[in-house]
Coordinates of C-alpha atoms and ligand atoms in Angstrom, one line a residue:
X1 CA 0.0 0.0 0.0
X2 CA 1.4 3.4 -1.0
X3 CA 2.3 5.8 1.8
X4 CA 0.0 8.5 3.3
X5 CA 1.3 12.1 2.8
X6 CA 0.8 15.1 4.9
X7 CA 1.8 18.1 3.4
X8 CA 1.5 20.8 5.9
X9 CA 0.9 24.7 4.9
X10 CA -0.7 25.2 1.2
X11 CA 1.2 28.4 0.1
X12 CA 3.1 28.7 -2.8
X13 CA 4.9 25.7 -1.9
X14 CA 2.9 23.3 -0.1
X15 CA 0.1 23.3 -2.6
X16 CA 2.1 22.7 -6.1
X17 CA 4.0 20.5 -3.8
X18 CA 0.7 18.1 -3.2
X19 CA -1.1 18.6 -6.2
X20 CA 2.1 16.8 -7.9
X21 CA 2.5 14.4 -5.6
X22 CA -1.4 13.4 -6.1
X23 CA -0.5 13.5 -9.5
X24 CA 1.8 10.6 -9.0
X25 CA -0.9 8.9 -7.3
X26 CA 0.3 9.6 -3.7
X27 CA -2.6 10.1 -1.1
X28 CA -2.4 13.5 0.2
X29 CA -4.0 15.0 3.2
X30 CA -2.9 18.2 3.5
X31 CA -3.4 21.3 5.8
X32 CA -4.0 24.7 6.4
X33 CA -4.4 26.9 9.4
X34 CA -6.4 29.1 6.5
X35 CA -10.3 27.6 6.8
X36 CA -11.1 29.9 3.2
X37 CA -7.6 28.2 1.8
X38 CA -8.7 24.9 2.5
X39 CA -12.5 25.6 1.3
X40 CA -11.5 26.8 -1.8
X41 CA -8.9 23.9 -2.3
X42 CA -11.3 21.2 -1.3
X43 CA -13.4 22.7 -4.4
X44 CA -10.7 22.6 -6.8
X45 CA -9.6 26.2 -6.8
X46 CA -6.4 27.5 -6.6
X47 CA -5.4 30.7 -3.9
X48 CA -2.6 31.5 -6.0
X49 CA -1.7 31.4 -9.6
X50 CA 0.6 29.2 -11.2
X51 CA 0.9 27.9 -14.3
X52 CA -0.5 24.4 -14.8
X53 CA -1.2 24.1 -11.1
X54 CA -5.4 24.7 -11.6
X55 CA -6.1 22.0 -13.9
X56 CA -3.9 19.6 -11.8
X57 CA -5.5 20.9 -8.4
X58 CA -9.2 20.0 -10.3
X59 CA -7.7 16.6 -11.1
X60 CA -6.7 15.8 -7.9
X61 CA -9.3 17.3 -6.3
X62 CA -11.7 15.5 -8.6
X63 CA -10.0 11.7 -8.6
X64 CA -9.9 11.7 -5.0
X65 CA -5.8 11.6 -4.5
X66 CA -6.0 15.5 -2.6
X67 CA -8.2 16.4 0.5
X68 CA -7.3 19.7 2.7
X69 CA -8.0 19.9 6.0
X70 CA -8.0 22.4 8.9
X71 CA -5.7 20.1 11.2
X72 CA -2.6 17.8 9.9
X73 CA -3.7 14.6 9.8
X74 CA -2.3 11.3 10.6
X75 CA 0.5 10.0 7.9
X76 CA 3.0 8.3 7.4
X77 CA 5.2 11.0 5.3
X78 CA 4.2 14.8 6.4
X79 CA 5.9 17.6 4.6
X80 CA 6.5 20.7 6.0
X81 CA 6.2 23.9 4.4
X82 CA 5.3 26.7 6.2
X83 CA 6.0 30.2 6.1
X84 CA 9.3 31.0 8.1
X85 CA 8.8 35.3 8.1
X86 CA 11.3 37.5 9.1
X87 CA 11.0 40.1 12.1
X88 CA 11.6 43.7 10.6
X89 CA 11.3 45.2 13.7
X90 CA 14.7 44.6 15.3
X91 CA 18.1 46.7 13.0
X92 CA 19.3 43.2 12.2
X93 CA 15.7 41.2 11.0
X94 CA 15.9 37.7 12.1
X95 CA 13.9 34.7 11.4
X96 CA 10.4 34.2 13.1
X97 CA 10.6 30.3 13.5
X98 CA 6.9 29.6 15.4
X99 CA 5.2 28.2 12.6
X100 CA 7.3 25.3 12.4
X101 CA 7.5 25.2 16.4
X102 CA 3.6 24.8 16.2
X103 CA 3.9 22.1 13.7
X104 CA 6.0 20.6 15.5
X105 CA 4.1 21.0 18.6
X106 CA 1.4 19.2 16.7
X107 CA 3.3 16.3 15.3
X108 CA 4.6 15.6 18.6
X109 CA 0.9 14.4 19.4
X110 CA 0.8 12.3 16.5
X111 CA 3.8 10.4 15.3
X112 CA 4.2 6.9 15.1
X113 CA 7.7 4.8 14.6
X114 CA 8.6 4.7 11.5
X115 CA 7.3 8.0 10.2
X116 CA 9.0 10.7 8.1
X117 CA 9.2 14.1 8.5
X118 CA 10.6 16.6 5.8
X119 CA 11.4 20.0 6.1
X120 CA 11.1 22.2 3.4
X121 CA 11.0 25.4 4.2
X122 CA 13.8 27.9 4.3
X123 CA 15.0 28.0 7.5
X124 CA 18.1 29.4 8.9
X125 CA 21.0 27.1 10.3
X126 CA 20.0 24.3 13.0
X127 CA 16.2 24.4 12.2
X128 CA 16.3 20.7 11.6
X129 CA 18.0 19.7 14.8
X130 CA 15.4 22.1 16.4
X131 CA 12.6 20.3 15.9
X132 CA 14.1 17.2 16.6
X133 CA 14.9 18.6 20.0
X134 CA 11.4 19.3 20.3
X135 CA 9.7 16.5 19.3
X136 CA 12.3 15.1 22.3
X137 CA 11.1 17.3 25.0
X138 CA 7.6 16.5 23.8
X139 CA 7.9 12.7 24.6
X140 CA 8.5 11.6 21.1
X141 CA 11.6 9.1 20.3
X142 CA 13.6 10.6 17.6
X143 CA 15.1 7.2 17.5
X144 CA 11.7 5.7 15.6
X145 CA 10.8 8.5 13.2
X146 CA 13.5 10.2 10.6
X147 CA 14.0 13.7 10.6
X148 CA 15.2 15.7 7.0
X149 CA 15.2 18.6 5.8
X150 CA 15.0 19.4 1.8
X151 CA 14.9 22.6 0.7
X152 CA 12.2 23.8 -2.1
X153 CA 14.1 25.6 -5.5
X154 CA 11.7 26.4 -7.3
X155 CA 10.9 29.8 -9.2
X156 CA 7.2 30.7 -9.7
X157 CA 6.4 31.2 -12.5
X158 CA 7.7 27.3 -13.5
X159 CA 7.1 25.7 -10.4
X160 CA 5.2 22.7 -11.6
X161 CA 8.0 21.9 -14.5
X162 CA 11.6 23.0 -11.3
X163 CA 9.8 20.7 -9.2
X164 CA 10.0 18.0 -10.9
X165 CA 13.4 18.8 -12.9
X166 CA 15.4 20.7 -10.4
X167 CA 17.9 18.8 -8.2
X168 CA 17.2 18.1 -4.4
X169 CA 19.6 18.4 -1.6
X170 CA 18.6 15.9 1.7
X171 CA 20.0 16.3 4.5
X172 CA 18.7 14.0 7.5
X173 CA 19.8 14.5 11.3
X174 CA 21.3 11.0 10.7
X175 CA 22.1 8.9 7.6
X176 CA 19.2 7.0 7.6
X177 CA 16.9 9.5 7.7
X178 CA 18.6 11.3 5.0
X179 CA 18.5 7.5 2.8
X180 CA 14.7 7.6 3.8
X181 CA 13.8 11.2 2.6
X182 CA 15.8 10.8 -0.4
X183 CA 14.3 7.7 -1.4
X184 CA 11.1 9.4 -1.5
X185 CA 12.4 12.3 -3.4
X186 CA 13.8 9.8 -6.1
X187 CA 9.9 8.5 -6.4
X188 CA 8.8 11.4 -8.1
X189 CA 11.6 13.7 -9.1
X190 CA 14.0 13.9 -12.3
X191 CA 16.7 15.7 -11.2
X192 CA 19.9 14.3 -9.0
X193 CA 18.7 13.7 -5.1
X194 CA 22.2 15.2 -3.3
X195 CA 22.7 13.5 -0.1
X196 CA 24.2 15.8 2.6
X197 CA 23.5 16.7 6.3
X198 CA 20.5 19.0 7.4
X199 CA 22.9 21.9 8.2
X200 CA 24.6 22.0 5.1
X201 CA 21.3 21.6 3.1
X202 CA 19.6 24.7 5.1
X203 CA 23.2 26.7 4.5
X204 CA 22.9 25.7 0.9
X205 CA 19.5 26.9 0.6
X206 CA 20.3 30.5 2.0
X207 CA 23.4 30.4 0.4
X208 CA 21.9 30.2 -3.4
X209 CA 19.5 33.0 -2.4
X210 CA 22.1 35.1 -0.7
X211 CA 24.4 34.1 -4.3
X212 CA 21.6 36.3 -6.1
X213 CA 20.9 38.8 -3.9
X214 CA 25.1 39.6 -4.1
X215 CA 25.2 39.3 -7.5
X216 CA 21.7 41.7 -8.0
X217 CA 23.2 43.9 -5.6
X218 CA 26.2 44.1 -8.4
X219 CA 24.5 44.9 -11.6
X220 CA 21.9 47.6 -9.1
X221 CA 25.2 49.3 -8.0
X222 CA 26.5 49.6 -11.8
X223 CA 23.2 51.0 -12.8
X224 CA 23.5 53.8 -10.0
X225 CA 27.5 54.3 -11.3
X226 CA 26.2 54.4 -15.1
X227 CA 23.8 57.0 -14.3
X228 CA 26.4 59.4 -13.0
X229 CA 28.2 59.2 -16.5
X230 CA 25.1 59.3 -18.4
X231 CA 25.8 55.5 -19.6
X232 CA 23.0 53.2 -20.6
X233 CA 23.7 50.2 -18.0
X234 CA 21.8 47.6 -20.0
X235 CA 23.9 48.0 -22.9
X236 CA 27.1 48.4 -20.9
X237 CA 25.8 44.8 -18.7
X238 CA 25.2 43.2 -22.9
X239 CA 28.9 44.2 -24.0
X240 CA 30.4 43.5 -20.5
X241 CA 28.6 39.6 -20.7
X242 CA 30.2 39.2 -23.6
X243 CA 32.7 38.1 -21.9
X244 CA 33.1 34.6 -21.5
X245 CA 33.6 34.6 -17.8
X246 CA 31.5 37.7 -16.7
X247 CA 27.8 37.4 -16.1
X248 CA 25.7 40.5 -14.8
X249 CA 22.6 40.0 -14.1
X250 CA 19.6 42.4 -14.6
X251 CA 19.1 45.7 -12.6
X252 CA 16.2 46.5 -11.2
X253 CA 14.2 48.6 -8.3
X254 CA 15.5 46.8 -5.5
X255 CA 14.7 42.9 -4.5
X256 CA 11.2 42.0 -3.8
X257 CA 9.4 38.2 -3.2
X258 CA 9.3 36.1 -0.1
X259 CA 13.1 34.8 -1.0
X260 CA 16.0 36.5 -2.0
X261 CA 15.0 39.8 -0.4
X262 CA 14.5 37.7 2.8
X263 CA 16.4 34.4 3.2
X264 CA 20.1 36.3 4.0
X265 CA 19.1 38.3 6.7
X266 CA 18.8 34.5 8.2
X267 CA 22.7 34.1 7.5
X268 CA 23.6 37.7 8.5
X269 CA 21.7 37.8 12.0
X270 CA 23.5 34.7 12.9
X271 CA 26.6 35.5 11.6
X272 CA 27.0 38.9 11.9
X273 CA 30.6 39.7 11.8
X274 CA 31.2 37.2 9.2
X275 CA 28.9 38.1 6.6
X276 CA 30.3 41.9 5.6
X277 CA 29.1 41.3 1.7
X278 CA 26.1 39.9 1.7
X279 CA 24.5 42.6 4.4
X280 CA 26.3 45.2 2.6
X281 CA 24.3 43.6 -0.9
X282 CA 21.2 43.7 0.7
X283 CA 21.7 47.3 2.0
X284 CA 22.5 48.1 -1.3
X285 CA 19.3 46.1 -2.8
X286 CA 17.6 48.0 -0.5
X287 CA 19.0 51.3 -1.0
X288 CA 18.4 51.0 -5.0
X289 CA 14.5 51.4 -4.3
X290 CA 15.0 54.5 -2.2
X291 CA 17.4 55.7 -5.1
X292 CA 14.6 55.2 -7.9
X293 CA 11.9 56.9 -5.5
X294 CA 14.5 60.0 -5.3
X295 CA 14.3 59.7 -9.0
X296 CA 10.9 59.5 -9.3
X297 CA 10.2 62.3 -7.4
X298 CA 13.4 64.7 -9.0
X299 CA 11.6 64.3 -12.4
X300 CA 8.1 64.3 -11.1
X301 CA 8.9 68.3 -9.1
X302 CA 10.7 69.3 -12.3
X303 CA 8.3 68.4 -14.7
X304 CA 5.2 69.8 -12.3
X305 CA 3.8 66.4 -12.7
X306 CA -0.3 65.7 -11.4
X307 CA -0.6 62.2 -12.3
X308 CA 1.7 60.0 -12.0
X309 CA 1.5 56.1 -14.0
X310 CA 3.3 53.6 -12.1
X311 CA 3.3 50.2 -14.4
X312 CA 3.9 47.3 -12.1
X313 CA 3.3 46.5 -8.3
X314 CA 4.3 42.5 -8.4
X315 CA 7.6 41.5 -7.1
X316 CA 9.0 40.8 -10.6
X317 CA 7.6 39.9 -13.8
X318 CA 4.5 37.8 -15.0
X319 CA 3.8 36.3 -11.3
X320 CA 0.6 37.9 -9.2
X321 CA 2.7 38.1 -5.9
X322 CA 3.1 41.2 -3.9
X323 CA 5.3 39.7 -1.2
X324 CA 8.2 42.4 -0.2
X325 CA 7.6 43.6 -3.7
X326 CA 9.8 47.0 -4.1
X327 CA 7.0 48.8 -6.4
X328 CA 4.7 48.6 -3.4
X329 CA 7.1 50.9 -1.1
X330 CA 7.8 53.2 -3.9
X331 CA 4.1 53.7 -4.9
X332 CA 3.7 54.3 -1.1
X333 CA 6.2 56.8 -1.0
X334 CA 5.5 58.8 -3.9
X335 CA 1.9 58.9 -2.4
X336 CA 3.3 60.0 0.8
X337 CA 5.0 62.4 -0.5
X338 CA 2.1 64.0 -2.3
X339 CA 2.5 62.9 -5.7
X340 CA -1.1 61.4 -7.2
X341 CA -0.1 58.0 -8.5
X342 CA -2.0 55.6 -10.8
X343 CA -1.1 52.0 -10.6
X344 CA -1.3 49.5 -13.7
X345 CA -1.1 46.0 -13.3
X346 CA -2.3 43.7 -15.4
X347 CA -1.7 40.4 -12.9
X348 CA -3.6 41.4 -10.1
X349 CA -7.1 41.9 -11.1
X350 CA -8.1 44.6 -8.8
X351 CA -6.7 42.6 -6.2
X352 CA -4.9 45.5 -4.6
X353 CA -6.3 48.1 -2.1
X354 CA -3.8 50.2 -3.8
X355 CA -6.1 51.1 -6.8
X356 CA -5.4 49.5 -9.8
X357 CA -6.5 51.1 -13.7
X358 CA -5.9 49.7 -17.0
X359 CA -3.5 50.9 -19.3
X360 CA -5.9 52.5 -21.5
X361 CA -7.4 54.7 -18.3
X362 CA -3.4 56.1 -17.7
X363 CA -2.9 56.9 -21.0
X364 CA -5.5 59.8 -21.0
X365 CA -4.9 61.0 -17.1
X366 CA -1.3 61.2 -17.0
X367 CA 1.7 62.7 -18.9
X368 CA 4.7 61.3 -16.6
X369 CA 5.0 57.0 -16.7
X370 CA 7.7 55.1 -14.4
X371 CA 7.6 51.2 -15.3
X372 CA 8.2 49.4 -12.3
X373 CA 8.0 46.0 -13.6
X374 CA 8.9 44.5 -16.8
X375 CA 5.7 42.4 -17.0
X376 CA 5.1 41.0 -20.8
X377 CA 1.8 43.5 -21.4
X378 CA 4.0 46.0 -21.4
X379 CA 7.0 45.2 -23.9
X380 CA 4.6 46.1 -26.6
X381 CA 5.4 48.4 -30.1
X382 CA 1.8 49.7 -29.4
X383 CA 2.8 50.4 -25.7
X384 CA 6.2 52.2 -26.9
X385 CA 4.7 53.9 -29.8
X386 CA 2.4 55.3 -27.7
X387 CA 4.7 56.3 -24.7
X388 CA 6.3 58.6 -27.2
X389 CA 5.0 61.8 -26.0
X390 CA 5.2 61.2 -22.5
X391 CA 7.9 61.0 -19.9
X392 CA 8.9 58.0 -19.3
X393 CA 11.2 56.5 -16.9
X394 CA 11.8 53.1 -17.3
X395 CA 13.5 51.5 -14.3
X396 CA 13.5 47.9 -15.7
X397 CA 14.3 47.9 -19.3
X398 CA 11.3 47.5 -20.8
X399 CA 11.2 50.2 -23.1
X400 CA 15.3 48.9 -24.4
X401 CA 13.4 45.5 -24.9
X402 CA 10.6 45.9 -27.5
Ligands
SAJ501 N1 15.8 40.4 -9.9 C1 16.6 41.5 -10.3 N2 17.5 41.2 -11.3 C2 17.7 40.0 -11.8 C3 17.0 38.9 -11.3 C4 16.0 39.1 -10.3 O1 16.4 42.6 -9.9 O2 18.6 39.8 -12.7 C5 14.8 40.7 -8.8 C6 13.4 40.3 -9.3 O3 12.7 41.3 -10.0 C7 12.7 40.0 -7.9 C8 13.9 39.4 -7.1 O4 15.1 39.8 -7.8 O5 12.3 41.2 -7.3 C9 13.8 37.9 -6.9 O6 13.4 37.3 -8.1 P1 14.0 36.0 -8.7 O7 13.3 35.6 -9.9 O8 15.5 36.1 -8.8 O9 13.8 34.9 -7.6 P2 12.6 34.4 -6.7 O10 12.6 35.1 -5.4 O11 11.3 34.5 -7.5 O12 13.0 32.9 -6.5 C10 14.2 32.6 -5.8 C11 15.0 31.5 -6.7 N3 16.3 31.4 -6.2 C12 17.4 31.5 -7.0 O13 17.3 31.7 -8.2 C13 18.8 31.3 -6.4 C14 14.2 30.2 -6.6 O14 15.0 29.1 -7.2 C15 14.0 29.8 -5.1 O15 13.4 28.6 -4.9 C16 13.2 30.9 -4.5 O16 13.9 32.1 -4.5 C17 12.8 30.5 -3.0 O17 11.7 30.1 -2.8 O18 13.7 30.6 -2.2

């Protein structure tokens, strides 16, 4: 008889996560503290988009291999993936771990030898071995069940297609736990399984995050630098990758999403002498969104502007996620500084309390654009063509792309 799966949290993780395990004809009973998420999911419907992940939610909603549920429910597998936020509060943001602790808190009532438990979420150093401690103050023996952690990789936008291709790092709290986990990973995933421990799988994770943040940090630096000369940092980034050892990435206005602009604050605030460069990136990720809102509001007192057009709120292009997404703060700030902003975005569907118009509206109400986000509605020749009488200030390259 196949195994029963738990997958626990049904966020942008969890959910893909068990809709393509159901897919492969796992049982799933997964969970949500949400009662709306797990309504919704338990009628087939997705909370976030994806693509592919609705008609493979109806599927497995429909063929009885996916049921969500309030409370985690007995398994033999259970997957963790709940958020692991950061506090903002403190100078030095550090994780805020009591999700999992109430997970765990909750599995320590229900295990049974044998069982598995996987980590996935992003989680800084020594997670794993944390909830193994608890599960031993709790009464459990860590002895019967194995403990692993394996870090999700994916990118939304393609998470249905990375979770399936993208390699896996396991790292158990011993080596039979990791065989265990892995095992199961092998069951449904094309990529290479990499067998490690649990504290260099959670470094790993944080460390390919922090990787990109450094190297975004780079090419957002160079833009600032290019401006002062009046050079055009896209095309300097396309003659400087010509090089076949030199690979800028793209600049931007600032890091947004649940990951990069998060996960190395949980190397830095453990770490903090050692970890000079990546805090200094992250300053300087952050610092890149103050620098386009000085812009912004330079051009916007010069040119006498009354509406502004900002075009993009998500945290980067083609996805409907506003997670720590930069165009957010700087629509905020141009509004709290006065300035009478119109926001465009064509991926959230008036989701926003922000006040969303279509692209059509802004063209009539307002003479002075900044694209935020190089979403794929707006690398148009219609769009240029018609931008031509306006100011524009295009912060992502769109306007170099079409
Ligand atoms: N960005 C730039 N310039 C670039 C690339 C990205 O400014 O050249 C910005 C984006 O606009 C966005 C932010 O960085 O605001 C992050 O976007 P992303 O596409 O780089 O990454 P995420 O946050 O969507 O997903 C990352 C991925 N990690 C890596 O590529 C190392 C993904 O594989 C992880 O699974 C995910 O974080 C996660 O969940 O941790």
């Amino acid at each position: 008889m196949s195994k029963q799966i738990s997958v626990i949290g049904l966020g942008y993780i969890g959910l893909p996560t068990s809709v393509l395990l159901a897919s492969k004809k796992y049982k799933i009973k997964a969970s949500d503290i949400n009662e709306e998420v797990v309504q919704l999911i338990n009628e087939g419907k997705v909370h976030i988009s994806e693509p592919g992940l609705d008609h493979l939610l109806k599927e497995a909603i429909s063929r009885g291999f996916l049921e969500a549920y309030r409370q985690i429910q007995k398994s033999d597998i259970y997957i963790i993936c709940v958020p692991t936020p950061f506090n903002k509060s403190t100078e030095i943001p550090s994780p805020d771990l009591s999700h999992i602790e109430n997970v765990t808190a909750e599995l320590s009532l229900i295990l049974k030898p044998g069982d598995l438990v996987i980590l996935e979420s992003t989680s800084p150093v020594g997670t794993t071995e944390m909830i193994g401690n608890q599960l031993k103050e709790n009464g459990v023996n860590i002895e019967e069940i194995s403990i692993a952690y394996c870090p999700e990789r994916v990118i939304p936008g393609n998470i249905m297609e990375e979770l399936v291709g993208n390699d896996r790092i396991v790292g158990g709290l011993n080596l039979d736990s990791t065989k265990k986990a892995s095992d199961f990973y092998r069951s449904f995933v094309n990529g290479n399984v990499i067998e490690t421990d649990s504290k260099t799988a959670e470094l790993c994770k944080l460390t390919e995050n922090s990787f990109r943040d450094v190297n975004i940090a780079f090419a957002n630096e160079l833009s600032m630098i290019c401006e002062n000369y009046e050079i055009d940092t896209r095309e300097l980034i396309e003659i400087a990758n010509l090089h076949p050892r030199v690979n800028i990435l793209d600049p931007g206005i600032g890091v947004g999403g649940h990951c990069i602009a998060v996960d190395p604050w949980f190397i830095i605030s453990d770490n903090l002498e050692d970890s000079k460069l990546i805090k200094t990136s992250r300053e300087v990720n952050l610092n890149k969104t103050d620098w386009v809102i000085k812009k912004i509001i330079e051009r916007a007192e010069y040119l006498k502007t009354k509406n502004i057009a900002c075009l993009g709120l998500t945290y980067k292009p083609d996805v409907d996620d506003i997670r720590e997404s930069p165009a957010i703060d700087i629509v905020k700030s141009l509004r709290d500084y006065g300035l009478n902003v119109l926001c465009v975005d064509p991926n959230l569907n008036l989701r926003t309390d922000l006040g969303l118009f279509s692209l059509e509206e802004v063209y009539d109400k307002c003479d002075h654009f900044v694209i935020l986000v190089s979403h794929k509605e707006f690398k148009s020749e219609e769009l240029f063509k018609k931008l031509k009488d306006k100011e524009v200030q295009d912060f992502c390259g769109v306007l170099s792309n079409t």
